[in-house]
Amino acid sequence: MGSSGFSWKLNDHPKLPKGKTVAMVVLDGWGEANANQYNCIHIAETPTMDSLKKGAPEKWRLVRAHGKAVGLPTEDDMGNSEVGHNALGAGRIFAQGAKLVDIALETGKIYEGEGFKYIKESFETGTVHLIGLLSDGGVHSRINQLQLLLKGLSERGAKRIRVHILTDGRDVLDGSSVGFVETLESDLSKLREKGIDAQIASGGGRMYVTMDRYENDWEVVKRGWDAQVLGEAPHKFKNAVEAVKKLREIPNTSDQYLPPFVIVDDSGKSVGPIVDGDAVVTINFRADRMVMLAMALEFEKFDKFDRVRFPKIRYAGMLQYDGELKLPNKYLVSPPEIDRTSGEYLVNNGVRTFACSETVKFGHVTFFWNGNRSGCFNPQMEEYVEVPSDSGITFNVKPKMKALEIAEKARDAILSGKFDQVRVNLPNGDMVGHTGDIEATIVACKVADEAVKTILDAIEQVGGIYVVTADHGNAEDMVKRNKKGEPLLDKNGKIQILTSHTLEPVPLAIGGPGLAPGVRFRNDVPTGGLANVAATVMNLHGFEAPSDYETTLIEVVD
Ligand SMILES: O=C(O)[C@H](O)COP(=O)(O)O
Ligand SMILES: [Mn+2]
Ligand SMILES: [Mn+2]
Protein backbone atom coordinates (compact mmCIF):
# COMPACT_ATOMS: atom_id res chain seq x y z
CA MET A 1 0.00 0.00 0.00
CA GLY A 2 1.39 3.42 -0.97
CA SER A 3 1.48 6.44 1.31
CA SER A 4 -1.79 7.69 -0.23
CA GLY A 5 -3.52 4.52 0.92
CA PHE A 6 -3.98 3.37 -2.63
CA SER A 7 -3.51 -0.30 -3.35
CA TRP A 8 -3.59 -2.30 -6.58
CA LYS A 9 -4.83 -5.32 -4.65
CA LEU A 10 -8.23 -6.48 -5.84
CA ASN A 11 -10.61 -8.26 -3.50
CA ASP A 12 -11.34 -11.88 -4.23
CA HIS A 13 -14.68 -12.53 -5.84
CA PRO A 14 -16.86 -14.21 -3.21
CA LYS A 15 -17.96 -16.97 -5.55
CA LEU A 16 -15.83 -17.14 -8.67
CA PRO A 17 -12.53 -19.02 -8.85
CA LYS A 18 -9.16 -17.74 -10.04
CA GLY A 19 -6.85 -19.39 -12.50
CA LYS A 20 -9.16 -19.90 -15.46
CA THR A 21 -7.80 -18.93 -18.84
CA VAL A 22 -9.99 -16.13 -20.19
CA ALA A 23 -10.07 -15.36 -23.93
CA MET A 24 -11.15 -11.79 -24.56
CA VAL A 25 -12.13 -11.41 -28.19
CA VAL A 26 -12.99 -8.03 -29.72
CA LEU A 27 -14.51 -8.16 -33.18
CA ASP A 28 -13.79 -4.74 -34.60
CA GLY A 29 -16.80 -3.10 -36.24
CA TRP A 30 -19.32 -5.86 -35.46
CA GLY A 31 -22.67 -4.39 -34.45
CA GLU A 32 -26.11 -5.92 -34.10
CA ALA A 33 -28.76 -4.69 -36.53
CA ASN A 34 -31.84 -5.83 -38.42
CA ALA A 35 -31.26 -8.63 -40.84
CA ASN A 36 -31.32 -7.32 -44.40
CA GLN A 37 -29.27 -7.27 -47.58
CA TYR A 38 -26.96 -4.50 -46.30
CA ASN A 39 -26.15 -6.34 -43.11
CA CYS A 40 -22.95 -8.17 -44.08
CA ILE A 41 -22.81 -10.03 -40.76
CA HIS A 42 -26.29 -11.38 -41.41
CA ILE A 43 -25.51 -12.39 -45.00
CA ALA A 44 -22.15 -13.97 -44.19
CA GLU A 45 -22.00 -17.49 -42.85
CA THR A 46 -21.20 -16.93 -39.19
CA PRO A 47 -22.06 -20.20 -37.44
CA THR A 48 -19.92 -19.51 -34.38
CA MET A 49 -21.32 -16.08 -33.62
CA ASP A 50 -24.82 -17.39 -34.41
CA SER A 51 -24.43 -20.19 -31.91
CA LEU A 52 -23.31 -17.74 -29.21
CA LYS A 53 -26.46 -15.72 -29.79
CA LYS A 54 -28.56 -18.72 -28.91
CA GLY A 55 -27.27 -18.27 -25.35
CA ALA A 56 -29.42 -15.14 -24.90
CA PRO A 57 -30.36 -13.75 -22.45
CA GLU A 58 -28.14 -15.48 -19.88
CA LYS A 59 -24.95 -15.83 -21.90
CA TRP A 60 -25.47 -13.35 -24.74
CA ARG A 61 -26.67 -9.77 -24.63
CA LEU A 62 -26.20 -6.42 -26.29
CA VAL A 63 -24.16 -3.54 -24.90
CA ARG A 64 -24.08 0.11 -25.89
CA ALA A 65 -21.05 1.19 -27.86
CA HIS A 66 -21.76 4.77 -28.96
CA GLY A 67 -22.52 8.25 -27.63
CA LYS A 68 -22.44 8.96 -23.93
CA ALA A 69 -21.87 5.30 -23.03
CA VAL A 70 -18.32 5.72 -24.35
CA GLY A 71 -17.71 9.36 -23.32
CA LEU A 72 -18.70 11.04 -26.57
CA PRO A 73 -20.56 14.37 -26.57
CA THR A 74 -23.98 13.24 -27.82
CA GLU A 75 -26.10 10.19 -28.55
CA ASP A 76 -25.70 11.00 -32.26
CA ASP A 77 -21.99 10.20 -32.07
CA MET A 78 -21.15 6.78 -33.48
CA GLY A 79 -18.70 4.64 -31.58
CA ASN A 80 -15.11 4.22 -32.62
CA SER A 81 -12.11 2.09 -31.77
CA GLU A 82 -10.41 4.56 -29.48
CA VAL A 83 -13.34 5.25 -27.21
CA GLY A 84 -14.59 1.65 -27.46
CA HIS A 85 -11.32 0.05 -26.42
CA ASN A 86 -10.73 2.75 -23.79
CA ALA A 87 -14.09 1.88 -22.23
CA LEU A 88 -13.52 -1.88 -22.49
CA GLY A 89 -10.13 -1.64 -20.84
CA ALA A 90 -10.72 1.13 -18.32
CA GLY A 91 -14.10 0.04 -16.98
CA ARG A 92 -15.20 3.63 -16.56
CA ILE A 93 -16.51 6.31 -18.90
CA PHE A 94 -14.13 9.20 -19.48
CA ALA A 95 -15.00 12.40 -21.31
CA GLN A 96 -13.17 11.80 -24.57
CA GLY A 97 -11.08 14.08 -26.81
CA ALA A 98 -14.08 15.13 -28.90
CA LYS A 99 -15.83 16.43 -25.83
CA LEU A 100 -12.78 17.92 -24.12
CA VAL A 101 -11.96 19.98 -27.21
CA ASP A 102 -15.59 21.13 -27.47
CA ILE A 103 -15.47 22.32 -23.87
CA ALA A 104 -12.07 24.00 -24.23
CA LEU A 105 -13.28 25.92 -27.27
CA GLU A 106 -16.61 26.81 -25.71
CA THR A 107 -15.07 28.14 -22.50
CA GLY A 108 -12.08 29.72 -24.25
CA LYS A 109 -9.72 27.73 -21.99
CA ILE A 110 -7.93 26.48 -25.08
CA TYR A 111 -6.48 29.99 -25.54
CA GLU A 112 -5.22 30.24 -21.99
CA GLY A 113 -3.08 27.10 -21.96
CA GLU A 114 0.63 26.72 -22.42
CA GLY A 115 0.22 25.18 -25.89
CA PHE A 116 -1.60 28.15 -27.34
CA LYS A 117 0.80 30.63 -25.74
CA TYR A 118 3.63 28.72 -27.35
CA ILE A 119 2.29 28.81 -30.90
CA LYS A 120 1.25 32.43 -30.42
CA GLU A 121 4.89 33.42 -30.47
CA SER A 122 4.82 32.76 -34.22
CA PHE A 123 1.79 34.93 -34.97
CA GLU A 124 3.69 38.16 -35.55
CA THR A 125 6.24 36.99 -38.06
CA GLY A 126 5.34 33.45 -39.03
CA THR A 127 2.50 31.42 -40.50
CA VAL A 128 0.16 29.20 -38.47
CA HIS A 129 -0.41 25.85 -40.19
CA LEU A 130 -3.37 23.66 -39.26
CA ILE A 131 -3.13 20.04 -40.42
CA GLY A 132 -5.90 17.49 -40.00
CA LEU A 133 -8.95 15.56 -41.05
CA LEU A 134 -11.67 17.69 -42.62
CA SER A 135 -15.14 16.32 -41.89
CA ASP A 136 -17.85 16.25 -39.28
CA GLY A 137 -17.22 12.56 -38.50
CA GLY A 138 -16.20 13.36 -34.93
CA VAL A 139 -13.91 10.32 -34.72
CA HIS A 140 -10.53 12.00 -35.22
CA SER A 141 -11.57 15.64 -35.58
CA ARG A 142 -14.63 17.76 -36.26
CA ILE A 143 -14.95 20.61 -38.77
CA ASN A 144 -16.80 22.88 -36.34
CA GLN A 145 -13.83 22.69 -33.99
CA LEU A 146 -11.55 23.76 -36.85
CA GLN A 147 -13.91 26.63 -37.65
CA LEU A 148 -13.89 27.83 -34.04
CA LEU A 149 -10.13 27.51 -33.86
CA LEU A 150 -9.70 29.56 -37.03
CA LYS A 151 -11.91 32.26 -35.54
CA GLY A 152 -9.99 32.13 -32.26
CA LEU A 153 -6.62 32.35 -34.02
CA SER A 154 -7.71 35.31 -36.13
CA GLU A 155 -9.07 37.18 -33.11
CA ARG A 156 -5.83 36.61 -31.23
CA GLY A 157 -3.43 37.99 -33.74
CA ALA A 158 -2.64 35.27 -36.29
CA LYS A 159 -1.93 37.11 -39.54
CA ARG A 160 -1.15 34.30 -41.91
CA ILE A 161 -2.90 30.93 -41.73
CA ARG A 162 -2.52 27.87 -43.93
CA VAL A 163 -4.76 24.81 -43.67
CA HIS A 164 -3.54 21.40 -44.85
CA ILE A 165 -6.60 19.28 -45.34
CA LEU A 166 -7.07 15.51 -45.28
CA THR A 167 -10.27 14.42 -46.96
CA ASP A 168 -12.34 11.81 -45.17
CA GLY A 169 -14.99 9.56 -46.80
CA ARG A 170 -14.41 6.94 -44.08
CA ASP A 171 -16.16 8.39 -41.03
CA VAL A 172 -18.56 10.21 -43.40
CA LEU A 173 -19.97 9.49 -46.86
CA ASP A 174 -17.61 9.25 -49.79
CA GLY A 175 -17.96 12.39 -51.89
CA SER A 176 -18.78 14.61 -48.93
CA SER A 177 -15.26 16.09 -49.08
CA VAL A 178 -16.33 18.64 -51.68
CA GLY A 179 -18.92 20.18 -49.37
CA PHE A 180 -16.50 20.31 -46.44
CA VAL A 181 -13.86 22.03 -48.56
CA GLU A 182 -16.46 24.53 -49.79
CA THR A 183 -17.43 25.31 -46.21
CA LEU A 184 -13.82 25.79 -45.21
CA GLU A 185 -13.11 27.94 -48.27
CA SER A 186 -16.01 30.20 -47.43
CA ASP A 187 -14.74 30.61 -43.84
CA LEU A 188 -11.25 31.40 -45.07
CA SER A 189 -12.53 33.95 -47.56
CA LYS A 190 -14.31 35.72 -44.69
CA LEU A 191 -11.03 35.84 -42.82
CA ARG A 192 -9.35 37.27 -45.90
CA GLU A 193 -11.99 40.02 -45.98
CA LYS A 194 -10.82 40.89 -42.50
CA GLY A 195 -7.27 41.24 -43.75
CA ILE A 196 -5.97 37.86 -42.64
CA ASP A 197 -3.98 35.96 -45.24
CA ALA A 198 -5.75 32.61 -44.84
CA GLN A 199 -5.75 29.81 -47.41
CA ILE A 200 -5.82 26.07 -47.91
CA ALA A 201 -2.25 25.08 -48.78
CA SER A 202 -2.33 21.34 -49.45
CA GLY A 203 -4.43 18.24 -49.22
CA GLY A 204 -4.91 14.57 -49.88
CA GLY A 205 -7.04 11.59 -48.88
CA ARG A 206 -6.56 10.51 -45.28
CA MET A 207 -5.66 6.88 -46.03
CA TYR A 208 -3.11 7.78 -48.70
CA VAL A 209 -1.75 10.94 -47.19
CA THR A 210 -0.60 11.37 -43.55
CA MET A 211 -3.07 9.29 -41.50
CA ASP A 212 -1.36 5.92 -41.32
CA ARG A 213 -1.22 4.29 -37.91
CA TYR A 214 1.00 2.06 -35.80
CA GLU A 215 3.83 2.55 -38.32
CA ASN A 216 2.21 0.32 -40.92
CA ASP A 217 3.38 2.42 -43.88
CA TRP A 218 5.59 5.48 -43.46
CA GLU A 219 5.18 6.29 -47.16
CA VAL A 220 1.72 7.59 -46.27
CA VAL A 221 3.21 10.10 -43.86
CA LYS A 222 5.97 11.01 -46.28
CA ARG A 223 3.47 11.91 -49.01
CA GLY A 224 1.87 14.30 -46.56
CA TRP A 225 5.21 15.70 -45.41
CA ASP A 226 6.24 16.47 -48.98
CA ALA A 227 3.02 18.40 -49.62
CA GLN A 228 2.61 20.07 -46.23
CA VAL A 229 6.19 20.89 -45.31
CA LEU A 230 8.07 20.93 -48.60
CA GLY A 231 5.19 22.25 -50.68
CA GLU A 232 5.69 19.50 -53.26
CA ALA A 233 3.06 17.16 -54.71
CA PRO A 234 2.30 15.50 -58.03
CA HIS A 235 -0.87 17.57 -58.41
CA LYS A 236 -0.99 21.36 -58.32
CA PHE A 237 -4.13 23.48 -58.27
CA LYS A 238 -5.03 27.11 -57.70
CA ASN A 239 -8.06 26.23 -55.65
CA ALA A 240 -8.85 23.41 -53.26
CA VAL A 241 -12.48 22.86 -54.27
CA GLU A 242 -11.33 22.40 -57.84
CA ALA A 243 -8.53 20.13 -56.63
CA VAL A 244 -10.86 17.78 -54.81
CA LYS A 245 -13.44 17.74 -57.61
CA LYS A 246 -10.82 17.03 -60.28
CA LEU A 247 -8.91 14.41 -58.29
CA ARG A 248 -12.15 12.57 -57.54
CA GLU A 249 -12.53 12.04 -61.29
CA ILE A 250 -9.47 9.78 -61.35
CA PRO A 251 -10.80 6.21 -61.82
CA ASN A 252 -11.02 4.12 -58.65
CA THR A 253 -10.25 6.94 -56.32
CA SER A 254 -12.33 8.17 -53.41
CA ASP A 255 -12.16 10.78 -50.67
CA GLN A 256 -10.14 8.41 -48.50
CA TYR A 257 -7.51 7.87 -51.17
CA LEU A 258 -7.16 11.20 -53.02
CA PRO A 259 -3.55 11.74 -54.12
CA PRO A 260 -1.63 14.59 -52.49
CA PHE A 261 -1.92 18.07 -53.95
CA VAL A 262 -0.62 21.54 -53.24
CA ILE A 263 -2.21 24.88 -53.90
CA VAL A 264 -0.04 27.19 -55.97
CA ASP A 265 -0.10 30.91 -56.74
CA ASP A 266 -0.14 32.51 -60.19
CA SER A 267 3.57 31.93 -60.58
CA GLY A 268 3.14 28.22 -59.81
CA LYS A 269 4.71 28.47 -56.35
CA SER A 270 3.19 26.52 -53.50
CA VAL A 271 1.30 28.91 -51.19
CA GLY A 272 2.10 27.29 -47.89
CA PRO A 273 5.21 25.22 -47.25
CA ILE A 274 6.17 25.03 -43.59
CA VAL A 275 9.30 27.03 -42.86
CA ASP A 276 11.47 28.12 -39.93
CA GLY A 277 9.58 30.28 -37.46
CA ASP A 278 6.12 28.95 -38.36
CA ALA A 279 3.65 27.38 -35.93
CA VAL A 280 1.96 24.06 -36.66
CA VAL A 281 -1.13 22.58 -35.01
CA THR A 282 -2.32 19.07 -35.83
CA ILE A 283 -6.05 19.48 -35.27
CA ASN A 284 -7.02 15.82 -34.78
CA PHE A 285 -7.84 14.98 -31.20
CA ARG A 286 -7.46 11.24 -31.71
CA ALA A 287 -3.97 9.90 -31.37
CA ASP A 288 -3.51 6.79 -33.48
CA ARG A 289 -3.42 8.39 -36.89
CA MET A 290 -1.59 11.57 -35.86
CA VAL A 291 1.24 10.20 -33.81
CA MET A 292 3.45 9.33 -36.79
CA LEU A 293 3.22 12.86 -38.19
CA ALA A 294 3.82 14.21 -34.69
CA MET A 295 7.08 12.22 -34.58
CA ALA A 296 8.17 13.61 -37.93
CA LEU A 297 7.36 17.17 -36.84
CA GLU A 298 8.98 16.92 -33.44
CA PHE A 299 11.82 14.42 -33.32
CA GLU A 300 15.26 15.85 -34.01
CA LYS A 301 16.51 12.32 -34.69
CA PHE A 302 14.30 10.63 -37.23
CA ASP A 303 15.04 7.93 -39.79
CA LYS A 304 11.65 6.79 -41.03
CA PHE A 305 11.96 8.75 -44.28
CA ASP A 306 14.08 11.56 -45.64
CA ARG A 307 12.47 14.76 -44.44
CA VAL A 308 14.77 16.78 -46.76
CA ARG A 309 14.14 19.82 -44.59
CA PHE A 310 13.39 19.85 -40.86
CA PRO A 311 12.06 23.34 -40.18
CA LYS A 312 12.39 24.93 -36.75
CA ILE A 313 8.75 25.31 -35.88
CA ARG A 314 6.56 25.75 -32.84
CA TYR A 315 4.43 22.62 -32.92
CA ALA A 316 1.41 21.75 -30.79
CA GLY A 317 -1.06 18.90 -31.05
CA MET A 318 -4.74 19.47 -30.45
CA LEU A 319 -4.13 16.93 -27.67
CA GLN A 320 -1.03 15.18 -26.46
CA TYR A 321 -1.13 11.94 -28.43
CA ASP A 322 1.17 9.78 -26.33
CA GLY A 323 1.55 10.46 -22.64
CA GLU A 324 4.49 8.09 -22.20
CA LEU A 325 6.47 9.59 -25.06
CA LYS A 326 5.16 13.07 -24.14
CA LEU A 327 4.37 13.51 -27.78
CA PRO A 328 3.87 16.16 -28.78
CA ASN A 329 5.46 18.10 -26.01
CA LYS A 330 3.08 21.02 -26.47
CA TYR A 331 -0.67 20.65 -26.94
CA LEU A 332 -3.77 22.81 -26.81
CA VAL A 333 -6.06 20.57 -24.74
CA SER A 334 -5.12 18.05 -22.07
CA PRO A 335 -6.10 14.49 -23.01
CA PRO A 336 -8.41 12.40 -20.82
CA GLU A 337 -6.46 10.92 -17.93
CA ILE A 338 -7.40 7.29 -18.15
CA ASP A 339 -5.79 5.72 -15.11
CA ARG A 340 -6.08 2.46 -13.18
CA THR A 341 -7.16 0.41 -16.20
CA SER A 342 -8.26 -3.19 -15.80
CA GLY A 343 -5.08 -4.34 -17.55
CA GLU A 344 -2.89 -2.67 -14.96
CA TYR A 345 -4.97 -3.99 -12.06
CA LEU A 346 -5.02 -7.52 -13.39
CA VAL A 347 -1.29 -7.63 -14.05
CA ASN A 348 -0.71 -6.32 -10.52
CA ASN A 349 -2.88 -9.15 -9.24
CA GLY A 350 -0.93 -11.84 -11.01
CA VAL A 351 -2.94 -12.20 -14.22
CA ARG A 352 -0.51 -13.07 -17.00
CA THR A 353 -1.66 -11.41 -20.18
CA PHE A 354 -1.21 -11.99 -23.88
CA ALA A 355 -2.51 -9.42 -26.39
CA CYS A 356 -2.44 -9.70 -30.15
CA SER A 357 -3.72 -8.17 -33.34
CA GLU A 358 -2.31 -7.26 -36.71
CA THR A 359 -0.55 -3.94 -37.19
CA VAL A 360 -3.56 -1.86 -38.16
CA LYS A 361 -5.33 -2.74 -34.91
CA PHE A 362 -2.40 -3.64 -32.70
CA GLY A 363 -2.55 -0.42 -30.71
CA HIS A 364 -6.25 -0.97 -30.15
CA VAL A 365 -5.79 -4.02 -27.87
CA THR A 366 -2.68 -2.57 -26.25
CA PHE A 367 -2.42 1.25 -26.33
CA PHE A 368 -6.15 2.09 -26.35
CA TRP A 369 -7.00 -0.84 -24.07
CA ASN A 370 -4.49 0.40 -21.53
CA GLY A 371 -5.83 3.95 -21.46
CA ASN A 372 -3.67 5.35 -24.29
CA ARG A 373 -0.47 4.02 -22.84
CA SER A 374 2.33 2.48 -24.90
CA GLY A 375 3.99 -0.78 -23.96
CA CYS A 376 3.42 -3.38 -21.26
CA PHE A 377 2.95 -2.70 -17.57
CA ASN A 378 5.20 -5.59 -16.65
CA PRO A 379 7.10 -7.43 -19.38
CA GLN A 380 7.55 -10.45 -17.09
CA MET A 381 3.80 -10.88 -16.94
CA GLU A 382 2.73 -9.76 -20.39
CA GLU A 383 3.41 -10.48 -24.02
CA TYR A 384 2.08 -8.28 -26.81
CA VAL A 385 2.32 -9.74 -30.31
CA GLU A 386 1.84 -7.80 -33.53
CA VAL A 387 1.12 -9.70 -36.74
CA PRO A 388 2.34 -7.52 -39.63
CA SER A 389 -0.55 -6.16 -41.72
CA ASP A 390 -0.49 -5.89 -45.47
CA SER A 391 0.35 -2.38 -46.53
CA GLY A 392 -0.30 -0.36 -49.64
CA ILE A 393 -3.63 -2.06 -50.34
CA THR A 394 -7.25 -1.39 -49.53
CA PHE A 395 -8.48 -4.25 -47.44
CA ASN A 396 -11.35 -5.24 -49.74
CA VAL A 397 -8.60 -6.76 -51.91
CA LYS A 398 -7.59 -9.11 -49.10
CA PRO A 399 -10.62 -9.21 -46.81
CA LYS A 400 -9.33 -12.14 -44.80
CA MET A 401 -6.57 -9.88 -43.56
CA LYS A 402 -4.59 -11.64 -40.81
CA ALA A 403 -7.57 -12.91 -38.83
CA LEU A 404 -6.57 -16.56 -38.95
CA GLU A 405 -2.96 -15.78 -38.04
CA ILE A 406 -4.16 -13.74 -35.06
CA ALA A 407 -6.45 -16.60 -34.01
CA GLU A 408 -3.59 -19.09 -34.30
CA LYS A 409 -1.36 -16.92 -32.11
CA ALA A 410 -4.19 -16.70 -29.58
CA ARG A 411 -4.77 -20.45 -29.76
CA ASP A 412 -1.09 -21.14 -29.15
CA ALA A 413 -1.03 -18.67 -26.26
CA ILE A 414 -4.09 -20.34 -24.71
CA LEU A 415 -2.71 -23.86 -25.14
CA SER A 416 0.72 -22.86 -23.80
CA GLY A 417 -0.70 -22.45 -20.33
CA LYS A 418 1.50 -19.39 -19.91
CA PHE A 419 -1.32 -16.86 -19.82
CA ASP A 420 -4.45 -16.16 -17.82
CA GLN A 421 -5.89 -13.63 -20.25
CA VAL A 422 -5.54 -13.89 -24.01
CA ARG A 423 -6.88 -10.80 -25.71
CA VAL A 424 -7.26 -10.17 -29.42
CA ASN A 425 -8.79 -7.73 -31.84
CA LEU A 426 -10.12 -9.20 -35.10
CA PRO A 427 -10.10 -6.28 -37.54
CA ASN A 428 -11.99 -7.60 -40.56
CA GLY A 429 -15.55 -6.33 -40.14
CA ASP A 430 -14.27 -2.85 -39.54
CA MET A 431 -11.35 -2.48 -41.93
CA VAL A 432 -13.18 -4.04 -44.84
CA GLY A 433 -16.47 -2.36 -43.88
CA HIS A 434 -14.71 1.01 -44.24
CA THR A 435 -14.00 0.25 -47.89
CA GLY A 436 -17.73 0.17 -48.61
CA ASP A 437 -17.31 -3.06 -50.59
CA ILE A 438 -20.26 -5.24 -49.58
CA GLU A 439 -19.06 -8.48 -51.18
CA ALA A 440 -15.64 -8.19 -49.55
CA THR A 441 -17.17 -7.29 -46.19
CA ILE A 442 -19.22 -10.50 -46.28
CA VAL A 443 -16.00 -12.46 -46.76
CA ALA A 444 -14.45 -10.43 -43.94
CA CYS A 445 -17.24 -11.34 -41.53
CA LYS A 446 -17.06 -15.01 -42.42
CA VAL A 447 -13.35 -15.21 -41.72
CA ALA A 448 -13.68 -13.26 -38.46
CA ASP A 449 -16.24 -15.87 -37.38
CA GLU A 450 -13.79 -18.66 -38.27
CA ALA A 451 -11.14 -16.95 -36.20
CA VAL A 452 -13.49 -16.82 -33.23
CA LYS A 453 -14.07 -20.55 -33.61
CA THR A 454 -10.34 -21.30 -33.47
CA ILE A 455 -10.06 -19.35 -30.23
CA LEU A 456 -13.16 -20.89 -28.68
CA ASP A 457 -11.95 -24.40 -29.56
CA ALA A 458 -8.71 -23.72 -27.70
CA ILE A 459 -10.64 -22.43 -24.71
CA GLU A 460 -12.69 -25.63 -24.80
CA GLN A 461 -9.48 -27.70 -24.68
CA VAL A 462 -8.04 -25.93 -21.64
CA GLY A 463 -11.31 -25.66 -19.74
CA GLY A 464 -11.27 -21.87 -19.98
CA ILE A 465 -13.75 -19.03 -20.35
CA TYR A 466 -14.45 -16.83 -23.34
CA VAL A 467 -15.77 -13.29 -23.59
CA VAL A 468 -16.64 -12.22 -27.12
CA THR A 469 -17.65 -8.67 -27.92
CA ALA A 470 -17.02 -5.78 -30.32
CA ASP A 471 -15.97 -2.16 -30.05
CA HIS A 472 -18.68 -0.55 -32.23
CA GLY A 473 -20.78 -1.30 -35.29
CA ASN A 474 -19.74 -1.11 -38.92
CA ALA A 475 -20.25 -4.23 -41.07
CA GLU A 476 -23.84 -4.76 -39.94
CA ASP A 477 -25.08 -1.81 -41.97
CA MET A 478 -23.52 -0.72 -45.22
CA VAL A 479 -26.11 1.77 -46.42
CA LYS A 480 -26.91 5.32 -45.45
CA ARG A 481 -30.50 5.52 -44.21
CA ASN A 482 -33.10 8.22 -43.70
CA LYS A 483 -34.76 8.79 -40.33
CA LYS A 484 -37.30 6.07 -41.09
CA GLY A 485 -34.46 3.63 -41.66
CA GLU A 486 -34.94 3.39 -45.41
CA PRO A 487 -31.86 3.21 -47.68
CA LEU A 488 -30.98 6.53 -49.29
CA LEU A 489 -30.31 6.83 -52.99
CA ASP A 490 -27.93 9.21 -54.73
CA LYS A 491 -28.69 11.37 -57.79
CA ASN A 492 -28.22 8.38 -60.09
CA GLY A 493 -30.61 6.18 -58.15
CA LYS A 494 -27.82 4.11 -56.62
CA ILE A 495 -27.76 3.35 -52.90
CA GLN A 496 -25.47 5.51 -50.81
CA ILE A 497 -22.85 3.22 -49.36
CA LEU A 498 -22.08 3.72 -45.68
CA THR A 499 -18.36 3.41 -45.07
CA SER A 500 -18.50 4.63 -41.49
CA HIS A 501 -19.26 3.11 -38.11
CA THR A 502 -22.82 3.03 -36.80
CA LEU A 503 -24.82 3.77 -33.67
CA GLU A 504 -25.73 0.13 -33.17
CA PRO A 505 -25.12 -1.83 -29.98
CA VAL A 506 -22.69 -4.75 -30.03
CA PRO A 507 -23.00 -8.34 -28.82
CA LEU A 508 -21.41 -9.59 -25.63
CA ALA A 509 -21.18 -13.35 -25.12
CA ILE A 510 -19.70 -15.38 -22.28
CA GLY A 511 -19.17 -19.10 -21.98
CA GLY A 512 -16.70 -21.95 -22.03
CA PRO A 513 -16.20 -24.99 -19.82
CA GLY A 514 -14.48 -22.90 -17.15
CA LEU A 515 -17.46 -20.66 -16.59
CA ALA A 516 -18.74 -21.49 -13.13
CA PRO A 517 -22.24 -22.96 -12.97
CA GLY A 518 -24.81 -20.32 -12.15
CA VAL A 519 -22.97 -17.46 -13.90
CA ARG A 520 -25.36 -15.49 -16.06
CA PHE A 521 -26.01 -11.96 -17.24
CA ARG A 522 -27.96 -9.86 -14.80
CA ASN A 523 -31.19 -8.43 -16.13
CA ASP A 524 -31.03 -5.23 -14.08
CA VAL A 525 -28.40 -3.43 -16.18
CA PRO A 526 -30.35 -3.03 -19.42
CA THR A 527 -28.41 0.07 -20.49
CA GLY A 528 -25.02 -1.57 -19.91
CA GLY A 529 -22.25 -0.49 -22.23
CA LEU A 530 -18.69 -1.36 -23.13
CA ALA A 531 -17.42 0.14 -19.87
CA ASN A 532 -19.27 -2.57 -17.93
CA VAL A 533 -17.21 -5.28 -19.57
CA ALA A 534 -14.05 -4.65 -17.51
CA ALA A 535 -15.70 -5.43 -14.17
CA THR A 536 -17.32 -8.47 -15.78
CA VAL A 537 -13.94 -9.78 -16.96
CA MET A 538 -12.32 -9.08 -13.59
CA ASN A 539 -15.01 -11.25 -12.00
CA LEU A 540 -14.29 -14.03 -14.47
CA HIS A 541 -10.65 -13.88 -13.36
CA GLY A 542 -11.89 -14.37 -9.78
CA PHE A 543 -11.69 -10.74 -8.59
CA GLU A 544 -14.10 -8.03 -7.62
CA ALA A 545 -13.71 -4.84 -9.60
CA PRO A 546 -12.73 -1.57 -7.92
CA SER A 547 -15.76 0.19 -6.50
CA ASP A 548 -15.64 3.11 -8.96
CA TYR A 549 -15.76 0.84 -12.01
CA GLU A 550 -19.00 0.56 -13.95
CA THR A 551 -20.90 -2.35 -12.52
CA THR A 552 -20.43 -5.96 -13.60
CA LEU A 553 -22.94 -7.47 -15.99
CA ILE A 554 -22.90 -10.93 -14.43
CA GLU A 555 -24.29 -12.56 -11.33
CA VAL A 556 -23.84 -16.01 -9.85
CA VAL A 557 -27.01 -17.82 -8.89
CA ASP A 558 -26.84 -20.82 -6.58
O1 LIG B 1 -9.34 5.55 -38.24
C1 LIG B 1 -10.18 4.87 -38.80
O2 LIG B 1 -9.89 3.88 -39.49
C2 LIG B 1 -11.62 5.30 -38.72
O3 LIG B 1 -11.70 6.70 -38.69
C3 LIG B 1 -12.25 4.79 -37.47
O4 LIG B 1 -12.06 3.42 -37.33
P1 LIG B 1 -11.65 2.75 -35.95
O5 LIG B 1 -12.20 3.66 -34.88
O6 LIG B 1 -12.36 1.43 -35.98
O7 LIG B 1 -10.20 2.64 -35.92
MN1 LIG C 1 -12.93 -0.27 -34.18
MN1 LIG D 1 -13.27 1.65 -37.96
XYZ file of N, CA and C and ligand atoms in Angstrom, residues 28 81 170 361 430 434 472 474 501, ligand 3:
28
model
N -13.714 -6.163 -34.291
C -13.787 -4.741 -34.595
C -14.903 -4.482 -35.605
N -13.042 3.012 -32.420
C -12.110 2.089 -31.765
C -11.461 2.686 -30.529
N -14.513 8.193 -44.844
C -14.414 6.944 -44.077
C -15.305 7.033 -42.839
N -4.517 -2.785 -36.128
C -5.333 -2.745 -34.909
C -4.526 -3.094 -33.666
N -14.475 -4.291 -39.507
C -14.265 -2.847 -39.537
C -13.434 -2.397 -40.731
N -15.060 -0.378 -43.881
C -14.713 1.009 -44.237
C -14.469 1.186 -45.734
N -17.669 -1.445 -31.635
C -18.679 -0.550 -32.229
C -19.188 -1.240 -33.475
N -20.199 -1.545 -37.597
C -19.740 -1.110 -38.918
C -20.333 -2.042 -39.975
N -18.698 3.876 -39.224
C -19.259 3.107 -38.112
C -20.744 3.449 -37.979
Mn -13.271 1.651 -37.962
